[in-house]
Coordinates of C-alpha atoms and ligand atoms in Angstrom, one line a residue:
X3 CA 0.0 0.0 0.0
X4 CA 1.5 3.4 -0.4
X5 CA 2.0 5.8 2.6
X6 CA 0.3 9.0 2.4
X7 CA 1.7 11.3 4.4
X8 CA 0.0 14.0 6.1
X9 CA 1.3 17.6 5.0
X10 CA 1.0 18.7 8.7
X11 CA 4.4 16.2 9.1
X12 CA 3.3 15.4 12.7
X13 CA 5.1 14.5 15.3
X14 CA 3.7 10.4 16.3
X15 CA 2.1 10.3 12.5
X16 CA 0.8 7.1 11.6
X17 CA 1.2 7.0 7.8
X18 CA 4.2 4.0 8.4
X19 CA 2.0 1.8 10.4
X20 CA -1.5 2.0 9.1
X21 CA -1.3 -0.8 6.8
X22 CA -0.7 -2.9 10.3
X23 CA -3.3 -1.1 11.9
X24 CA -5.4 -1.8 8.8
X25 CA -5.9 -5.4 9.0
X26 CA -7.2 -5.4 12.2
X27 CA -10.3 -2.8 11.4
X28 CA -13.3 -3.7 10.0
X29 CA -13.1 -3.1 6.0
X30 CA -16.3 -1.5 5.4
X31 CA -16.4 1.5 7.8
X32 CA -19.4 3.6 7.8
X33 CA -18.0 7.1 9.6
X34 CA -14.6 6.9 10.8
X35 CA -13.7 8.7 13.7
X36 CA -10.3 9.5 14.4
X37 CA -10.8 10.8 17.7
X38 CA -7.2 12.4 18.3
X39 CA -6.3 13.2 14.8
X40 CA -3.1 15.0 14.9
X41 CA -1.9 15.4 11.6
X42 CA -4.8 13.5 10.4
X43 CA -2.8 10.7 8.5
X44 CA -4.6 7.9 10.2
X45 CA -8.2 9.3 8.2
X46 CA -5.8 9.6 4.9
X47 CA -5.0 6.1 5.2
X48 CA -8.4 4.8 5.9
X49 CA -10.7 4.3 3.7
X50 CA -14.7 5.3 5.1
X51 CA -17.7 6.5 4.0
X52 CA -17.5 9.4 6.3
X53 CA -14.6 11.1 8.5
X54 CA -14.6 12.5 11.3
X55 CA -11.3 13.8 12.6
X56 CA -11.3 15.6 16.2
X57 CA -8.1 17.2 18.0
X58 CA -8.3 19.5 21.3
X59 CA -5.3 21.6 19.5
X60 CA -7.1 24.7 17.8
X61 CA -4.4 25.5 15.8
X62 CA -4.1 22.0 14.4
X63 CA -7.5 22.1 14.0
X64 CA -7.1 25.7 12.4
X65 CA -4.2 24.3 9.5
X66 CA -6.4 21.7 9.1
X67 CA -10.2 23.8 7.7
X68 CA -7.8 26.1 6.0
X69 CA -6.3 23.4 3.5
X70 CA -9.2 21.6 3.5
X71 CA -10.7 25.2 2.0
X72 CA -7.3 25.7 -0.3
X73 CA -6.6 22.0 -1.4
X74 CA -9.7 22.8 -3.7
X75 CA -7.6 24.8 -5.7
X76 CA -3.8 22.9 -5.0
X77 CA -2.4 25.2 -7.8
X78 CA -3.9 28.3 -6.6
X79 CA -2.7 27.5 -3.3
X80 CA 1.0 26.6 -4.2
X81 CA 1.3 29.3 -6.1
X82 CA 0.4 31.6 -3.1
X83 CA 2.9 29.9 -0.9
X84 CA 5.7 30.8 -3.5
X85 CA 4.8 34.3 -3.4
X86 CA 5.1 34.2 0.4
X87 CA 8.2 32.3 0.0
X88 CA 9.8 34.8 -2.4
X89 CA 8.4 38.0 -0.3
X90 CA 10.1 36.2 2.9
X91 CA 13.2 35.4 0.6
X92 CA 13.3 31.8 1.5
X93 CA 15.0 28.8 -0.1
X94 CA 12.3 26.3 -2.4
X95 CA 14.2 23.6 -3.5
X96 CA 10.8 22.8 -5.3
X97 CA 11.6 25.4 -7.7
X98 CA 14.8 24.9 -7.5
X99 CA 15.7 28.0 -6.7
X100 CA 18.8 28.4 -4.2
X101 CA 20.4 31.5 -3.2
X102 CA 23.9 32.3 -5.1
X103 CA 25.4 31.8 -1.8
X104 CA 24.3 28.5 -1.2
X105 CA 27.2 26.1 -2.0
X106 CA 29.2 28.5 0.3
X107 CA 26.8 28.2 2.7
X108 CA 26.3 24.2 2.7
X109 CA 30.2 23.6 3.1
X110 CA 30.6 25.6 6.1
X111 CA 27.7 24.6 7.8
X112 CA 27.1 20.8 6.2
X113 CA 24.3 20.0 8.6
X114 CA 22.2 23.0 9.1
X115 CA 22.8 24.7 6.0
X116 CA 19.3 25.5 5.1
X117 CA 18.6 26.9 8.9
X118 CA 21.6 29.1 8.1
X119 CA 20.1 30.3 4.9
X120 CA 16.7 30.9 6.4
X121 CA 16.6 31.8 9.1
X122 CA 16.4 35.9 9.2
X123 CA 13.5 35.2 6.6
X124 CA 11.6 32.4 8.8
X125 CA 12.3 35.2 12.3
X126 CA 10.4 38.1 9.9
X127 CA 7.9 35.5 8.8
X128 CA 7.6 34.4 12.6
X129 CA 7.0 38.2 13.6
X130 CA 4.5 38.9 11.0
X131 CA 2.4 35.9 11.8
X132 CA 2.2 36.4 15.5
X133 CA 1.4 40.2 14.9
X134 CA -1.5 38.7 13.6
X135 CA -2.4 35.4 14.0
X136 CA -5.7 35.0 11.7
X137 CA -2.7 34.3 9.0
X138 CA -3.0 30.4 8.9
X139 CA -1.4 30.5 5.6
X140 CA 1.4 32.2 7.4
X141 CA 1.1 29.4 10.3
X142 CA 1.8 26.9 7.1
X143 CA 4.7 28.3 6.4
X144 CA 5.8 28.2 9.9
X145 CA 5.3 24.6 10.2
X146 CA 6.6 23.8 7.1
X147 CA 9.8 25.9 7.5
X148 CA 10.2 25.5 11.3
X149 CA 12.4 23.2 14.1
X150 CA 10.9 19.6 12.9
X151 CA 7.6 20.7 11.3
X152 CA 5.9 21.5 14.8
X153 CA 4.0 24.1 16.0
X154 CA 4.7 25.6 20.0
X155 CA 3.4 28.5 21.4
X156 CA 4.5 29.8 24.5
X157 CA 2.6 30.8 27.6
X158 CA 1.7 34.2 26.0
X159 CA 0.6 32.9 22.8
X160 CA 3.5 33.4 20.8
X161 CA 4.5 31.2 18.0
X162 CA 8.3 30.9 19.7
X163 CA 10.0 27.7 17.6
X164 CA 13.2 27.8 15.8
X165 CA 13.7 27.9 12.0
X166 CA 14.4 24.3 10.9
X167 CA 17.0 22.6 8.8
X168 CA 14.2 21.8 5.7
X169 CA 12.7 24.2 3.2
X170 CA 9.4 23.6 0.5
X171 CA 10.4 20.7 -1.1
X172 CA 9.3 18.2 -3.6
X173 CA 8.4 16.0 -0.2
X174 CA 5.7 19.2 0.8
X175 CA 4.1 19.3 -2.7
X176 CA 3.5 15.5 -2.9
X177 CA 1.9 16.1 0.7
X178 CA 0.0 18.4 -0.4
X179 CA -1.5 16.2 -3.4
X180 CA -2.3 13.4 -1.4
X181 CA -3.9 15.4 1.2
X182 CA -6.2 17.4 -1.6
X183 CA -6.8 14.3 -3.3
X184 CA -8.0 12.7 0.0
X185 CA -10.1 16.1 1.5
X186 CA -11.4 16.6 -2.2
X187 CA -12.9 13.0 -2.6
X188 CA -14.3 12.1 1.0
X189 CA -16.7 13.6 3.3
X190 CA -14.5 14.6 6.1
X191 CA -15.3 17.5 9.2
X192 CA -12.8 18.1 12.0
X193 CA -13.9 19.4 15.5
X194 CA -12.0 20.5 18.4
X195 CA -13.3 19.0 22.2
X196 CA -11.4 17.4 24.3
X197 CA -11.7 13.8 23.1
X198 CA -14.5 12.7 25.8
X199 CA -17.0 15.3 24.7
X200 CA -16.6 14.5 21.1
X201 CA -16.8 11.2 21.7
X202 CA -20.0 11.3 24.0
X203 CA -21.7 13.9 21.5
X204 CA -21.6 11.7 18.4
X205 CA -24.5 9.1 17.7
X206 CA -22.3 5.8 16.7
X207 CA -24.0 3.1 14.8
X208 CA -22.9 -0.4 14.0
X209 CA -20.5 0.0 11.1
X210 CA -18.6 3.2 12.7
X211 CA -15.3 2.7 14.2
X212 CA -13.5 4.9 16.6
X213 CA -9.8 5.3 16.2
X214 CA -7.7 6.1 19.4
X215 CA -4.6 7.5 18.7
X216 CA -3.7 9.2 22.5
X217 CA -0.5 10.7 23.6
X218 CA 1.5 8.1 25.3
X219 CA 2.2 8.7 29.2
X220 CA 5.3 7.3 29.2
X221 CA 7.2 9.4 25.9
X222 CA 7.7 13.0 25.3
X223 CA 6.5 15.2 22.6
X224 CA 5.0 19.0 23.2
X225 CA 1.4 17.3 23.1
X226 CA 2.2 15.3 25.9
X227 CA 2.6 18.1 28.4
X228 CA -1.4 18.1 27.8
X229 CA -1.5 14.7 29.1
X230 CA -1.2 12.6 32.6
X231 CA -3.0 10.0 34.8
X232 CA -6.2 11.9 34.7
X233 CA -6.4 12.1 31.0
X234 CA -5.3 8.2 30.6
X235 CA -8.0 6.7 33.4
X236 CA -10.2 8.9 31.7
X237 CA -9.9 7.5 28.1
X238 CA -9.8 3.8 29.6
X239 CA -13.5 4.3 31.4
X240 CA -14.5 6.0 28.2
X241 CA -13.2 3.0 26.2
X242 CA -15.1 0.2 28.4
X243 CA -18.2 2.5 28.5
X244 CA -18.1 2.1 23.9
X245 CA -17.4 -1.6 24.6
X246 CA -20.5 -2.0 27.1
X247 CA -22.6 0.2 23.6
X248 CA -21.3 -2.4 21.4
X249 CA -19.4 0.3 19.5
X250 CA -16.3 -0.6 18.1
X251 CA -12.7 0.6 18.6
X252 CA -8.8 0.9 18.1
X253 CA -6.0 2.1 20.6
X254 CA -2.5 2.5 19.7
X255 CA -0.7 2.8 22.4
X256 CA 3.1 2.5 23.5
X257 CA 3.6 0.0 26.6
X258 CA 7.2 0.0 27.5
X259 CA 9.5 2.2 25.9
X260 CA 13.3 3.3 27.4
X261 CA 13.0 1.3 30.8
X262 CA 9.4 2.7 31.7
X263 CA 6.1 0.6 31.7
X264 CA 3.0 2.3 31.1
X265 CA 1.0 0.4 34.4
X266 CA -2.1 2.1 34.3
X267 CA -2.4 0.6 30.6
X268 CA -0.7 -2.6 31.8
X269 CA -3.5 -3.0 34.8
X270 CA -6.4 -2.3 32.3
X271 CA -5.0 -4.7 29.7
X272 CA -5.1 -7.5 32.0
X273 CA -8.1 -6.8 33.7
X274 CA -9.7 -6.8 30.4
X275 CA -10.4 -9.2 27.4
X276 CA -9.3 -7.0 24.9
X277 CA -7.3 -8.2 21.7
X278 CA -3.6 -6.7 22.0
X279 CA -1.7 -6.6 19.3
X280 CA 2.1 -6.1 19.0
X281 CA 2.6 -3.3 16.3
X282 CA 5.8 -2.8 14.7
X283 CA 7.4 0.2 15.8
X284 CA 7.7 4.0 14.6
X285 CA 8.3 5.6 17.4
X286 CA 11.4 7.3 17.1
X287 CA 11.8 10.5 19.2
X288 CA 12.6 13.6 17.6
X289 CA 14.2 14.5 20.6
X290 CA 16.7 11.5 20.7
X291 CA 16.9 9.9 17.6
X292 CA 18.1 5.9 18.9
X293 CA 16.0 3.8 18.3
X294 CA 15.6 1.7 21.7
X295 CA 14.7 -1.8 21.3
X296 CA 12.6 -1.8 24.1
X297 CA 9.8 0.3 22.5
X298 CA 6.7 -1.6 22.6
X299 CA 4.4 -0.5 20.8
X300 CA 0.7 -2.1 21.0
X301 CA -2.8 -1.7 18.6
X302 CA -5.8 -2.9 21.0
X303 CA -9.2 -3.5 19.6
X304 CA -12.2 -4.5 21.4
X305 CA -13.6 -6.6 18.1
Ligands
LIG429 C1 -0.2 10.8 19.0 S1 -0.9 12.3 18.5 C2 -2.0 11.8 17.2 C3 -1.2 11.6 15.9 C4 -2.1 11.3 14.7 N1 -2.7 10.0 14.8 C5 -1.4 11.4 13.4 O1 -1.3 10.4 12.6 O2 -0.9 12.5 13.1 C6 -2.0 12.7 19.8 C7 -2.9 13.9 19.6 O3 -3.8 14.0 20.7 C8 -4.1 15.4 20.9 N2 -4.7 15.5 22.2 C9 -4.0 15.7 23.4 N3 -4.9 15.7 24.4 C10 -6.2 15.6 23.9 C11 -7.5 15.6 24.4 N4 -7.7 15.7 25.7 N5 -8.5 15.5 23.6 C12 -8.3 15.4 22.2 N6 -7.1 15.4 21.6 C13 -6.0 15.5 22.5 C14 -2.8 16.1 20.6 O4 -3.1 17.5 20.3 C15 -2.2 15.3 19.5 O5 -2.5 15.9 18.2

């Protein structure tokens, strides 16, 4: 199958492992719900009658409507993004257009050359947006230019991440594709609740599936700072109270990964008859790129 990649580039995507995730779903899904979306490639890789992506970040949310709106018209759009690109006189290898210096450039600084290169554009581009932040094309840019394609705000609001070591590349525009050619030919919505209210507000019938896609308690990423043992009890009641309905689900989840054990979802494993499945692993953190053996990642289904 290919991977489709979502042009959000998220951190904990899941475009490498749906096909494993795959076989163990029902194959005729009615409305899928992927109930922490992230970047959304989980609902690119799945094919429904219906999606129905939800995500407690508003901003991802935001980036999300807005290319939904401008993947209607990919060529329109890209072309706006160049203009951007060239007003912020950034690199596009796309385009192929590099600045005269850029040989220069790349042989002093052989790893971070494009930061180098871009970054008093990306800092302008960075000021602009969070003078006004209704600019989600601006926000784009941001992610797509920025420290690991993230988005982090600090406490006052401010868009405050890094330039990163990537420019629009050929890699962005076949993003983009997929993701207009997925948003273009499926019925797709994306809300923004904490994932227990969206859950408990939808009316789920027989040939629905819910996807789970949490942040793990026991790995980092900036999502996870909006996660602890409240959030996790809660989402394990919320999962036995679907079971009890009859609706039908999917959790990915990590169990052990550098030393730690993730008890609480240990506990509920074994107190449960839940299928658990051993998934092979993606997680590598951006933060520390070794890949530890000990990484066990799971895919629990209650059907
Ligand atoms: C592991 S990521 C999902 C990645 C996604 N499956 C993908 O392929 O890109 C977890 C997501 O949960 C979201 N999240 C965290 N707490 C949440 C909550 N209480 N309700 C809903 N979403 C939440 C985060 O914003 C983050 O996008």
């Amino acid at each position: 199958m290919k991977k489709v990649r979502s042009p959000l580039f998220y951190v904990g995507d899941k475009y490498k492992i749906i096909s494993q995730i795959k076989e163990k779903i029902p194959q005729n899904i009615n409305t899928f719900y992927d109930v922490f979306a992230g970047g959304g490639s989980a609902s690119m890789g799945v094919n429904a009658y219906r999606h129905k992506m939800n995500d407690i970040d508003t901003n991802i949310v935001s980036l999300h409507r807005y290319l939904m709106e401008q993947v209607k018209d990919l060529d329109a759009f890209i072309e706006h993004m160049y203009d951007l690109i060239h007003y912020y006189k950034l690199t596009c290898s796309a385009l192929n257009e590099l600045p005269k210096n850029f040989l220069e450039v790349k042989k002093a600084y052989p790893k971070t050359y494009y930061a180098k290169l871009n970054k008093e554009g990306y800092l302008q581009l960075r000021n602009d947006y969070n003078s006004d932040q209704s600019n989600i094309d601006l926000l784009y840019l941001l992610l797509v230019y920025g420290f690991n394609h993230m988005t982090r705000f600090n406490r006052a609001g401010m868009f405050n991440l890094p330039v990163g070591n990537v420019d629009w590349n050929k890699n962005v525009e076949s993003a983009l594709r997929n993701y207009a050619e997925y948003a273009n030919n499926n019925n797709v919505s994306v809300c923004n609740y904490d994932f227990e209210k969206f859950v408990l507000n939808q009316k789920i019938e027989a040939n629905d599936f819910l996807y789970f896609d949490p942040p793990y308690l026991i790995t980092f990423s900036e999502y996870n700072k909006m996660w602890d043992n409240n959030t996790e009890n809660r989402l394990y009641n919320l999962l036995d109270i679907l079971d009890e309905k009859g609706a039908k689900w999917g959790l990915s989840n990590v169990l052990t990964h550098k030393g730690k054990t993730n008890q609480i979802l240990a506990d509920w494993i074994e107190n449960k008859n839940y299928n658990v499945y051993s998934i092979k692993s993606n997680y590598i953190s951006k933060f520390d790129n070794t890949i530890k053996d000990d990484t066990k990642e799971v895919f629990i289904t209650n059907s």
